[in-house]
DNA sequence: CGACCGTTTGATGACCGTCAATCAGGGTGG
DNA sequence: CCACCCTGATTGACGGTCATCAAACGGTCG
């Protein structure tokens, strides 16, 4: 456990400013939030279904994801999270977790007490607005995933998730030139999109064969952005970014 | 267009109090909100994708639903709404609609200007909390639908949506004894759950044949609540109700 | 170099979509 | 009062997308 510093909270500020406008006072107040930092190994739960956490978690480095478990080992991944995200922000007003939160890769995480966030919201209405707005964007992304899982083909779903994660990373300065780190396994993609890993594999081979995507070391390369967007019917409006993401 | 009165806003108060606690002052302030009332026929859009509404809409009577359209006429229904719901509350902080909102049945709707809601939130923090919480419960329901569409069988999904809507109606006093009005067509159910109307039909026949559900006039009857919950792996935790729903 | 994790491949078939008719009930008009 | 119509429910035939099971492969790391 260590204490927060301006540099530690930079990802959070960057993220909030990608979806909202903060006054100087609010930005400063956010930087002053007390935070304890911890490093967790890959595939470790941060918060579990049914728990009642007393703090929110900011992803500082690495990727995390939220998921629900069903009977017979079925699993649904609800979202992927990257630096700057606060994946359990909803716990501020929903006492009981209705899903779990885990690290995907090794992560540096910052934990901020609920009471500090409540105080922030009370004294800085535009900080409150930014956080509320963050949870609303979260919901907008759920809606988009829902329509993908419900009504898109496997090809469309997979194309869509690549587009979305690229834009998400690009918005916080962690990706450009249609390349980004891609630590998500095919099993993970399957659990996120309601597909089997086998089918994900076949579809991804297909996308590679068609020259839409490629891989270089640990990076995903999107060779044909327009084609991928068309295939996934991707339109970033639902992400509600304040600034335009670079194409 | 007419003006609001206490009686008009009763459904909203009831809904907010089903998921949050309001101070007397806040409850009073909500009742004082300016609202214009309109009646819309079934299957009429209330707000459309890409629009920038300037007010939120309270369902006073009737059912509404949100949906997204994709190419080739595919459609995903995102949620069903009943009296008390504010289906476009997210528009308070997300300027551009990323989906559409329509009436399912004939509806009496109350429209409240965004500016009035912003003022309410500024002056009554616990009203702000209740509204924020409402959008968070909304998101929690999206997550649940997502896992249903992604990982449940057609039988499970359909069972689940019956359980959910019954609990939702029961929470605002519009259903009891495992019966409720059911104006949702099989096509609607299909679009909500990522299924074809034909398949919905076959599964529902199956559920009827197994004695789990029935119909009486315009009412849905759940004959075997426990079996339906088990089939749909339904656990109402994710709805985050303040008071226990009657079983 | 062996173990492990993730990817890849093959074979089989179930679940569910599509297409196309038909049926049934409630509302309307002659 | 009944023919007509419209919407929604129902049925049948057929096939595709995708799941499942099982095994092999390959890169990475200790």
Coordinates of C-alpha atoms (C1' of nucleotides) in Angstrom, one line a residue:
Chain A
X1 CA 0.0 0.0 0.0
X2 CA 1.3 3.4 -0.9
X3 CA -0.3 6.8 -1.1
X4 CA -1.6 8.7 -4.1
X5 CA 0.3 11.3 -6.0
X6 CA -0.7 13.5 -9.0
X7 CA 1.2 11.1 -11.3
X8 CA -0.7 8.1 -10.0
X9 CA -4.0 9.5 -10.8
X10 CA -3.2 10.8 -14.2
X11 CA -4.9 7.9 -16.0
X12 CA -8.2 8.7 -14.1
X13 CA -8.0 12.4 -15.0
X14 CA -7.3 11.5 -18.6
X15 CA -10.2 9.2 -18.7
X16 CA -12.7 11.6 -17.1
X17 CA -11.6 14.3 -19.5
X18 CA -12.2 12.0 -22.4
X19 CA -15.9 11.9 -21.5
X20 CA -16.5 15.1 -19.6
X21 CA -15.2 18.6 -18.8
X22 CA -13.7 19.2 -15.4
X23 CA -13.2 22.6 -13.8
X24 CA -9.7 23.2 -12.5
X25 CA -11.0 23.0 -8.9
X26 CA -12.6 19.6 -9.6
X27 CA -9.6 18.3 -11.3
X28 CA -7.5 19.3 -8.4
X29 CA -9.9 17.7 -6.0
X30 CA -9.8 14.4 -7.9
X31 CA -6.0 14.5 -7.7
X32 CA -6.2 14.9 -3.9
X33 CA -8.4 11.8 -3.5
X34 CA -6.8 9.4 -1.0
X35 CA -5.9 6.2 -2.7
X36 CA -4.0 3.0 -1.8
X37 CA -2.2 1.3 -4.6
X38 CA -1.8 -2.5 -5.0
X39 CA -0.5 -4.7 -7.7
X40 CA -2.5 -7.8 -8.5
X41 CA -1.5 -10.8 -10.7
X42 CA -3.5 -11.8 -13.8
X43 CA -6.8 -13.6 -13.2
X44 CA -7.3 -12.4 -9.6
X45 CA -10.7 -11.3 -8.4
X46 CA -10.8 -7.6 -7.2
X47 CA -14.4 -7.8 -6.1
X48 CA -16.9 -10.6 -6.1
X49 CA -20.6 -11.1 -6.7
X50 CA -22.6 -10.4 -3.5
X51 CA -19.9 -8.5 -1.8
X52 CA -20.3 -5.0 -0.4
X53 CA -17.2 -3.1 -1.2
X54 CA -16.3 0.1 0.7
X55 CA -14.1 1.5 -2.0
X56 CA -13.9 1.9 -5.8
X57 CA -11.0 0.7 -7.8
X58 CA -9.1 2.7 -10.5
X59 CA -7.2 0.7 -13.1
X60 CA -3.7 2.4 -13.2
X61 CA -2.0 -0.1 -15.5
X62 CA -3.1 -3.4 -17.1
X63 CA -6.5 -4.7 -18.1
X64 CA -9.4 -5.8 -16.0
X65 CA -12.8 -7.3 -16.7
X66 CA -16.2 -7.8 -15.2
X67 CA -18.1 -11.0 -15.4
X68 CA -21.0 -13.1 -14.1
X69 CA -21.0 -16.8 -13.5
X70 CA -23.9 -19.1 -14.2
X71 CA -24.5 -22.8 -13.6
X72 CA -22.3 -25.4 -15.2
X73 CA -19.4 -23.2 -15.6
X74 CA -21.0 -20.8 -18.1
X75 CA -19.5 -17.3 -17.8
X76 CA -20.4 -13.9 -19.3
X77 CA -17.8 -11.2 -19.5
X78 CA -19.6 -7.9 -19.2
X79 CA -16.8 -5.4 -20.0
X80 CA -13.1 -4.9 -20.5
X81 CA -11.3 -2.2 -18.6
X82 CA -8.1 -0.3 -19.3
X83 CA -6.1 2.3 -17.4
X84 CA -8.2 5.2 -16.2
X85 CA -11.4 3.1 -15.9
X86 CA -13.2 2.7 -12.6
X87 CA -14.9 -0.6 -13.2
X88 CA -16.8 -0.7 -10.0
X89 CA -18.0 2.9 -9.8
X90 CA -21.5 1.6 -9.6
X91 CA -20.8 0.3 -6.1
X92 CA -20.9 3.9 -4.9
X93 CA -24.7 3.7 -5.0
X94 CA -25.4 0.0 -5.4
X95 CA -24.3 -1.6 -2.2
X96 CA -24.2 -5.2 -3.3
X97 CA -22.1 -6.4 -6.2
X98 CA -24.3 -8.1 -8.8
X99 CA -21.2 -9.4 -10.7
X100 CA -17.5 -9.9 -10.2
X101 CA -14.5 -7.9 -11.2
X102 CA -11.1 -9.4 -11.9
X103 CA -7.7 -8.6 -13.4
X104 CA -7.1 -9.8 -16.9
X105 CA -3.4 -9.0 -16.9
X106 CA -1.2 -8.0 -14.1
X107 CA -2.6 -4.6 -12.8
X108 CA -1.7 -1.7 -10.7
X109 CA -4.9 -0.7 -9.0
X110 CA -5.8 2.3 -6.9
X111 CA -8.5 1.9 -4.2
X112 CA -10.5 5.0 -3.2
X113 CA -12.9 4.9 -0.2
X114 CA -16.5 5.5 -1.1
X115 CA -16.7 8.2 1.6
X116 CA -14.0 10.2 -0.2
X117 CA -15.9 9.9 -3.5
X118 CA -19.2 10.9 -1.8
X119 CA -17.5 14.0 -0.3
X120 CA -16.0 14.8 -3.7
X121 CA -19.5 14.7 -5.3
X122 CA -21.0 16.8 -2.6
X123 CA -18.5 19.6 -2.9
X124 CA -17.8 19.5 -6.6
X125 CA -20.9 19.1 -8.7
X126 CA -19.0 18.9 -11.9
X127 CA -17.0 16.0 -10.5
X128 CA -20.2 14.3 -9.6
X129 CA -21.5 14.9 -13.1
X130 CA -18.4 13.5 -14.6
X131 CA -18.6 10.3 -12.5
X132 CA -22.4 9.9 -13.1
X133 CA -21.7 10.4 -16.8
X134 CA -19.0 7.7 -16.6
X135 CA -21.5 5.2 -15.3
X136 CA -23.9 6.3 -18.1
X137 CA -21.3 5.6 -20.7
X138 CA -20.7 2.3 -19.1
X139 CA -24.4 1.5 -19.5
X140 CA -24.3 2.7 -23.1
X141 CA -21.6 0.2 -23.8
X142 CA -23.6 -2.5 -22.2
X143 CA -26.5 -1.6 -24.6
X144 CA -24.2 -1.9 -27.5
X145 CA -22.8 -5.2 -26.4
X146 CA -26.4 -6.4 -25.9
X147 CA -27.4 -5.6 -29.4
X148 CA -24.2 -7.2 -30.7
X149 CA -24.7 -10.4 -28.8
X150 CA -28.4 -10.5 -29.6
X151 CA -28.4 -9.5 -33.3
X152 CA -24.9 -9.5 -34.8
X153 CA -23.2 -12.5 -36.4
X154 CA -20.0 -13.9 -34.9
X155 CA -18.0 -12.0 -37.5
X156 CA -19.8 -8.7 -36.7
X157 CA -19.4 -9.1 -32.9
X158 CA -15.7 -9.8 -33.1
X159 CA -15.1 -7.0 -35.5
X160 CA -17.0 -4.7 -33.2
X161 CA -15.1 -5.5 -30.1
X162 CA -11.8 -4.8 -31.8
X163 CA -13.1 -1.4 -33.0
X164 CA -14.4 -0.5 -29.6
X165 CA -11.4 -1.4 -27.6
X166 CA -9.2 0.4 -30.1
X167 CA -11.2 3.6 -29.8
X168 CA -11.3 3.2 -26.0
X169 CA -7.6 2.9 -25.8
X170 CA -7.0 5.7 -28.3
X171 CA -9.2 8.0 -26.3
X172 CA -6.8 7.8 -23.3
X173 CA -3.7 7.9 -25.4
X174 CA -2.8 4.2 -25.2
X175 CA -3.2 3.4 -28.9
X176 CA -2.7 4.9 -32.3
X177 CA -2.1 4.0 -35.9
X178 CA -4.7 1.3 -35.5
X179 CA -2.5 -0.8 -33.3
X180 CA -2.9 -1.6 -29.6
X181 CA -1.8 -4.1 -27.0
X182 CA -4.2 -7.1 -27.0
X183 CA -4.0 -9.3 -23.9
X184 CA -7.4 -10.8 -24.4
X185 CA -7.4 -14.6 -25.1
X186 CA -9.9 -16.2 -27.5
X187 CA -11.6 -17.9 -24.6
X188 CA -12.1 -14.4 -23.1
X189 CA -13.5 -13.1 -26.3
X190 CA -15.9 -16.0 -26.5
X191 CA -17.1 -15.4 -23.0
X192 CA -17.6 -11.7 -23.8
X193 CA -19.5 -12.2 -27.0
X194 CA -21.5 -15.3 -26.2
X195 CA -19.5 -17.6 -28.5
X196 CA -17.3 -20.7 -28.0
X197 CA -13.6 -20.4 -28.2
X198 CA -13.5 -22.7 -31.1
X199 CA -15.8 -20.5 -33.1
X200 CA -13.9 -17.3 -32.1
X201 CA -10.8 -19.0 -33.4
X202 CA -12.3 -19.8 -36.8
X203 CA -13.7 -16.3 -37.2
X204 CA -10.5 -14.6 -36.3
X205 CA -8.6 -16.8 -38.8
X206 CA -11.1 -15.6 -41.3
X207 CA -10.6 -11.9 -40.5
X208 CA -6.9 -12.4 -40.8
X209 CA -7.2 -14.2 -44.1
X210 CA -9.3 -11.3 -45.4
X211 CA -6.5 -9.0 -44.4
X212 CA -8.6 -7.0 -41.9
X213 CA -6.5 -7.7 -38.8
X214 CA -3.1 -9.0 -37.9
X215 CA -0.9 -9.5 -35.0
X216 CA 2.6 -8.4 -34.2
X217 CA 4.0 -9.7 -31.0
X218 CA 1.5 -8.7 -28.4
X219 CA -0.1 -6.1 -30.5
X220 CA -3.3 -6.2 -32.5
X221 CA -3.0 -4.5 -35.8
X222 CA -6.1 -3.3 -37.6
X223 CA -5.1 -3.4 -41.3
X224 CA -8.4 -2.3 -42.7
X225 CA -10.2 -0.1 -40.2
X226 CA -13.1 0.8 -42.6
X227 CA -13.8 -2.7 -43.5
X228 CA -13.7 -3.8 -39.8
X229 CA -16.1 -1.0 -38.9
X230 CA -18.5 -1.9 -41.7
X231 CA -18.4 -5.6 -40.8
X232 CA -19.1 -4.8 -37.1
X233 CA -21.6 -2.0 -37.9
X234 CA -19.4 0.1 -35.6
X235 CA -20.4 3.7 -34.9
X236 CA -18.6 5.2 -31.9
X237 CA -21.5 7.6 -31.0
X238 CA -22.5 5.3 -28.2
X239 CA -19.1 5.8 -26.5
X240 CA -20.0 9.5 -26.0
X241 CA -16.4 10.7 -26.2
X242 CA -15.9 14.4 -25.7
X243 CA -13.0 14.8 -28.1
X244 CA -12.9 13.1 -31.4
X245 CA -10.8 9.9 -31.5
X246 CA -8.1 9.9 -34.2
X247 CA -9.3 7.7 -37.1
Chain B
X1 CA -50.3 19.5 -22.5
X2 CA -51.3 19.9 -18.9
X3 CA -49.5 20.7 -15.7
X4 CA -48.3 18.3 -13.1
X5 CA -50.0 17.5 -9.9
X6 CA -49.1 15.2 -7.0
X7 CA -51.4 12.5 -8.3
X8 CA -49.7 12.6 -11.7
X9 CA -46.3 12.0 -10.3
X10 CA -47.3 9.3 -7.9
X11 CA -45.9 6.5 -10.2
X12 CA -42.5 8.2 -10.3
X13 CA -42.3 8.7 -6.5
X14 CA -43.3 5.1 -6.0
X15 CA -40.6 3.9 -8.4
X16 CA -37.9 6.0 -6.8
X17 CA -38.9 4.8 -3.4
X18 CA -38.7 1.2 -4.6
X19 CA -35.0 1.7 -5.2
X20 CA -33.9 4.5 -2.9
X21 CA -34.9 6.5 0.2
X22 CA -36.1 10.0 -0.3
X23 CA -36.2 12.7 2.4
X24 CA -39.5 14.5 2.7
X25 CA -38.0 17.6 1.2
X26 CA -36.7 15.7 -1.8
X27 CA -40.0 13.9 -2.3
X28 CA -41.8 17.2 -2.2
X29 CA -39.4 18.8 -4.6
X30 CA -39.9 15.9 -7.0
X31 CA -43.7 16.4 -6.8
X32 CA -43.1 20.1 -7.7
X33 CA -41.3 19.3 -10.9
X34 CA -42.9 20.9 -13.9
X35 CA -44.2 18.3 -16.3
X36 CA -46.3 18.3 -19.4
X37 CA -48.4 15.3 -20.1
X38 CA -49.2 13.7 -23.4
X39 CA -50.9 10.6 -24.5
X40 CA -49.2 8.5 -27.3
X41 CA -50.7 5.6 -29.3
X42 CA -48.9 2.2 -29.4
X43 CA -45.7 1.9 -31.4
X44 CA -44.9 5.6 -31.5
X45 CA -41.4 6.8 -31.1
X46 CA -40.9 9.1 -28.1
X47 CA -37.2 9.8 -28.8
X48 CA -35.0 8.7 -31.7
X49 CA -31.4 7.6 -32.1
X50 CA -29.1 10.6 -32.7
X51 CA -31.6 13.1 -31.3
X52 CA -30.7 15.5 -28.5
X53 CA -33.7 15.7 -26.3
X54 CA -34.2 18.6 -23.8
X55 CA -36.4 16.7 -21.4
X56 CA -36.8 13.4 -19.8
X57 CA -39.9 11.3 -20.1
X58 CA -41.8 9.6 -17.2
X59 CA -44.1 6.7 -18.0
X60 CA -47.4 7.4 -16.2
X61 CA -49.5 4.6 -17.6
X62 CA -48.8 2.0 -20.3
X63 CA -45.6 0.2 -21.3
X64 CA -42.6 1.6 -23.3
X65 CA -39.4 0.1 -24.6
X66 CA -36.0 1.1 -25.9
X67 CA -34.4 -0.3 -29.0
X68 CA -31.6 -0.1 -31.5
X69 CA -31.9 -0.7 -35.2
X70 CA -29.3 -2.4 -37.3
X71 CA -28.9 -3.1 -41.0
X72 CA -31.4 -5.3 -42.8
X73 CA -34.2 -4.6 -40.4
X74 CA -32.6 -6.3 -37.4
X75 CA -33.7 -4.8 -34.1
X76 CA -32.6 -5.2 -30.5
X77 CA -35.0 -4.3 -27.8
X78 CA -32.9 -3.0 -24.8
X79 CA -35.5 -2.7 -22.1
X80 CA -39.2 -2.7 -21.2
X81 CA -40.6 0.1 -19.1
X82 CA -43.6 0.4 -16.9
X83 CA -45.3 3.2 -15.0
X84 CA -42.8 5.1 -12.8
X85 CA -39.9 4.5 -15.1
X86 CA -37.9 7.3 -16.7
X87 CA -36.6 5.4 -19.7
X88 CA -34.4 8.3 -21.0
X89 CA -33.0 9.5 -17.8
X90 CA -29.5 9.0 -19.2
X91 CA -30.2 11.9 -21.6
X92 CA -29.7 14.2 -18.7
X93 CA -25.9 13.7 -19.0
X94 CA -25.5 12.0 -22.4
X95 CA -26.6 14.7 -24.9
X96 CA -27.0 12.4 -27.9
X97 CA -29.4 9.5 -27.9
X98 CA -27.6 6.2 -28.8
X99 CA -30.9 4.3 -29.2
X100 CA -34.6 5.0 -29.6
X101 CA -37.5 5.0 -27.2
X102 CA -41.0 4.1 -28.2
X103 CA -44.4 3.2 -26.7
X104 CA -45.4 -0.4 -26.6
X105 CA -49.0 0.2 -25.7
X106 CA -50.9 3.4 -25.5
X107 CA -49.1 5.6 -22.9
X108 CA -49.6 8.6 -20.8
X109 CA -46.2 10.3 -20.6
X110 CA -44.9 13.1 -18.5
X111 CA -42.1 15.3 -20.0
X112 CA -39.8 17.1 -17.5
X113 CA -37.3 19.6 -18.7
X114 CA -33.6 18.7 -18.2
X115 CA -33.0 22.1 -16.6
X116 CA -35.6 21.3 -13.9
X117 CA -34.0 18.0 -13.1
X118 CA -30.5 19.6 -13.0
X119 CA -31.8 22.1 -10.5
X120 CA -33.4 19.4 -8.5
X121 CA -30.1 17.5 -8.3
X122 CA -28.2 20.6 -7.3
X123 CA -30.5 21.5 -4.4
X124 CA -31.5 18.0 -3.2
X125 CA -28.5 15.7 -3.1
X126 CA -30.6 12.7 -2.1
X127 CA -32.8 13.3 -5.1
X128 CA -29.7 13.3 -7.2
X129 CA -28.6 10.1 -5.6
X130 CA -31.9 8.5 -6.2
X131 CA -31.8 9.4 -9.9
X132 CA -28.2 8.3 -10.3
X133 CA -29.1 5.1 -8.6
X134 CA -31.9 4.6 -11.0
X135 CA -29.6 4.8 -13.9
X136 CA -27.3 2.3 -12.2
X137 CA -30.1 -0.1 -11.7
X138 CA -30.9 0.4 -15.4
X139 CA -27.3 -0.6 -16.2
X140 CA -27.5 -3.6 -13.8
X141 CA -30.5 -4.9 -15.8
X142 CA -28.6 -4.5 -19.0
X143 CA -25.8 -6.6 -17.6
X144 CA -28.3 -9.3 -16.6
X145 CA -29.9 -9.2 -20.1
X146 CA -26.5 -9.4 -21.6
X147 CA -25.6 -12.5 -19.7
X148 CA -29.0 -14.0 -20.6
X149 CA -28.6 -13.4 -24.3
X150 CA -25.0 -14.5 -24.3
X151 CA -25.2 -17.5 -22.1
X152 CA -28.7 -18.7 -21.4
X153 CA -30.8 -21.1 -23.6
X154 CA -33.9 -19.8 -25.2
X155 CA -36.0 -21.4 -22.4
X156 CA -33.9 -19.7 -19.8
X157 CA -34.0 -16.3 -21.4
X158 CA -37.8 -16.4 -21.7
X159 CA -38.3 -17.7 -18.2
X160 CA -36.0 -14.9 -17.0
X161 CA -37.8 -12.1 -18.6
X162 CA -41.1 -13.2 -17.2
X163 CA -39.7 -13.3 -13.7
X164 CA -38.0 -9.9 -14.1
X165 CA -41.0 -8.1 -15.4
X166 CA -43.2 -9.6 -12.7
X167 CA -40.9 -8.4 -10.0
X168 CA -40.6 -5.0 -11.6
X169 CA -44.3 -4.5 -11.7
X170 CA -44.8 -6.0 -8.3
X171 CA -42.3 -3.5 -6.9
X172 CA -44.4 -0.6 -7.9
X173 CA -47.7 -2.2 -6.9
X174 CA -48.9 -3.2 -10.4
X175 CA -48.8 -6.9 -10.0
X176 CA -49.4 -9.6 -7.4
X177 CA -50.3 -13.2 -7.0
X178 CA -47.9 -14.0 -9.8
X179 CA -50.1 -12.4 -12.4
X180 CA -49.6 -9.3 -14.4
X181 CA -50.7 -7.6 -17.6
X182 CA -48.6 -8.7 -20.5
X183 CA -48.9 -6.5 -23.6
X184 CA -45.6 -7.8 -25.1
X185 CA -45.9 -9.7 -28.4
X186 CA -43.8 -12.7 -29.2
X187 CA -42.0 -10.7 -31.9
X188 CA -41.1 -8.2 -29.2
X189 CA -39.8 -10.9 -26.9
X190 CA -37.7 -12.2 -29.8
X191 CA -36.2 -8.8 -30.4
X192 CA -35.5 -8.4 -26.7
X193 CA -33.8 -11.8 -26.3
X194 CA -32.1 -12.2 -29.6
X195 CA -34.4 -14.9 -30.8
X196 CA -36.8 -15.3 -33.7
X197 CA -40.5 -15.0 -33.2
X198 CA -41.0 -18.6 -34.3
X199 CA -38.6 -19.9 -31.7
X200 CA -40.2 -17.8 -29.0
X201 CA -43.5 -19.3 -29.9
X202 CA -42.3 -22.8 -29.6
X203 CA -40.6 -22.2 -26.3
X204 CA -43.6 -20.5 -24.9
X205 CA -45.8 -23.4 -25.9
X206 CA -43.3 -25.6 -24.1
X207 CA -43.5 -23.6 -20.9
X208 CA -47.3 -23.7 -21.1
X209 CA -47.3 -27.4 -21.6
X210 CA -45.0 -27.9 -18.6
X211 CA -47.5 -25.9 -16.6
X212 CA -45.2 -23.1 -15.7
X213 CA -47.1 -20.2 -17.3
X214 CA -50.5 -19.5 -18.5
X215 CA -52.6 -16.7 -19.9
X216 CA -56.0 -15.3 -18.9
X217 CA -57.3 -12.6 -21.1
X218 CA -54.6 -10.0 -21.3
X219 CA -52.8 -11.3 -18.2
X220 CA -49.8 -13.5 -17.8
X221 CA -50.1 -16.0 -15.0
X222 CA -47.0 -17.6 -13.5
X223 CA -48.3 -21.0 -12.3
X224 CA -45.0 -22.3 -11.0
X225 CA -42.8 -19.4 -9.8
X226 CA -40.1 -21.5 -8.4
X227 CA -39.7 -23.6 -11.5
X228 CA -39.6 -20.5 -13.7
X229 CA -36.9 -18.9 -11.5
X230 CA -34.9 -22.1 -11.6
X231 CA -35.2 -22.4 -15.3
X232 CA -34.2 -18.8 -15.8
X233 CA -31.6 -18.8 -13.1
X234 CA -33.4 -15.8 -11.8
X235 CA -32.1 -14.0 -8.7
X236 CA -33.5 -10.6 -8.2
X237 CA -30.4 -9.2 -6.4
X238 CA -29.4 -7.3 -9.6
X239 CA -32.6 -5.3 -9.5
X240 CA -31.4 -3.7 -6.2
X241 CA -34.8 -3.2 -4.8
X242 CA -35.0 -1.4 -1.4
X243 CA -38.0 -3.3 -0.1
X244 CA -38.4 -7.0 -0.6
X245 CA -40.8 -7.9 -3.4
X246 CA -43.6 -10.2 -2.3
X247 CA -42.9 -13.7 -3.4
Chain C
dC1 C1' 14.0 -29.3 -22.5
dG2 C1' 9.6 -30.1 -20.6
dA3 C1' 5.4 -28.0 -18.9
dC4 C1' 1.8 -25.0 -19.6
dC5 C1' -1.3 -22.0 -21.7
dG6 C1' -3.5 -20.6 -25.6
dT7 C1' -4.4 -21.6 -30.4
dT8 C1' -5.7 -24.6 -34.0
dT9 C1' -8.0 -28.5 -36.3
dG10 C1' -11.5 -32.1 -37.3
dA11 C1' -15.8 -34.4 -36.8
dT12 C1' -20.6 -34.3 -35.4
dG13 C1' -25.0 -32.6 -34.5
dA14 C1' -28.2 -29.4 -31.8
dC15 C1' -30.3 -25.3 -31.4
dC16 C1' -32.4 -22.0 -33.5
dG17 C1' -33.1 -19.0 -37.9
dT18 C1' -35.6 -18.5 -42.3
dC19 C1' -39.3 -18.9 -45.3
dA20 C1' -43.9 -19.6 -46.1
dA21 C1' -48.5 -20.8 -44.9
dT22 C1' -52.3 -21.2 -42.0
dC23 C1' -55.0 -20.1 -37.9
dA24 C1' -57.5 -17.4 -34.4
dG25 C1' -59.4 -13.4 -32.1
dG26 C1' -60.9 -8.7 -31.9
dG27 C1' -62.4 -4.7 -34.2
dT28 C1' -64.9 -2.6 -38.2
dG29 C1' -68.3 -1.8 -41.6
dG30 C1' -72.1 -3.0 -44.5
Chain D
dC1 C1' -75.4 -9.9 -37.3
dC2 C1' -71.9 -11.5 -40.1
dA3 C1' -68.3 -10.9 -43.7
dC4 C1' -63.9 -8.9 -43.7
dC5 C1' -59.4 -7.5 -42.2
dC6 C1' -55.5 -7.0 -39.5
dT7 C1' -52.4 -8.4 -36.2
dG8 C1' -50.3 -11.9 -33.7
dA9 C1' -49.9 -16.8 -32.8
dT10 C1' -49.0 -21.2 -34.7
dT11 C1' -47.2 -24.9 -37.7
dG12 C1' -44.1 -27.4 -41.0
dA13 C1' -39.9 -28.0 -43.6
dC14 C1' -35.3 -27.2 -44.2
dG15 C1' -30.7 -25.6 -43.4
dG16 C1' -27.0 -22.8 -41.3
dT17 C1' -24.5 -21.1 -37.6
dC18 C1' -22.4 -22.3 -33.9
dA19 C1' -21.6 -25.6 -29.7
dT20 C1' -19.4 -29.7 -28.1
dC21 C1' -15.8 -33.0 -27.7
dA22 C1' -11.3 -34.3 -28.3
dA23 C1' -6.8 -34.1 -29.9
dA24 C1' -2.7 -31.8 -31.6
dC25 C1' 0.2 -28.0 -32.1
dG26 C1' 3.3 -23.9 -30.8
dG27 C1' 5.3 -20.3 -28.3
dT28 C1' 7.0 -18.9 -23.8
dC29 C1' 9.2 -19.5 -19.6
dG30 C1' 11.5 -21.6 -15.7

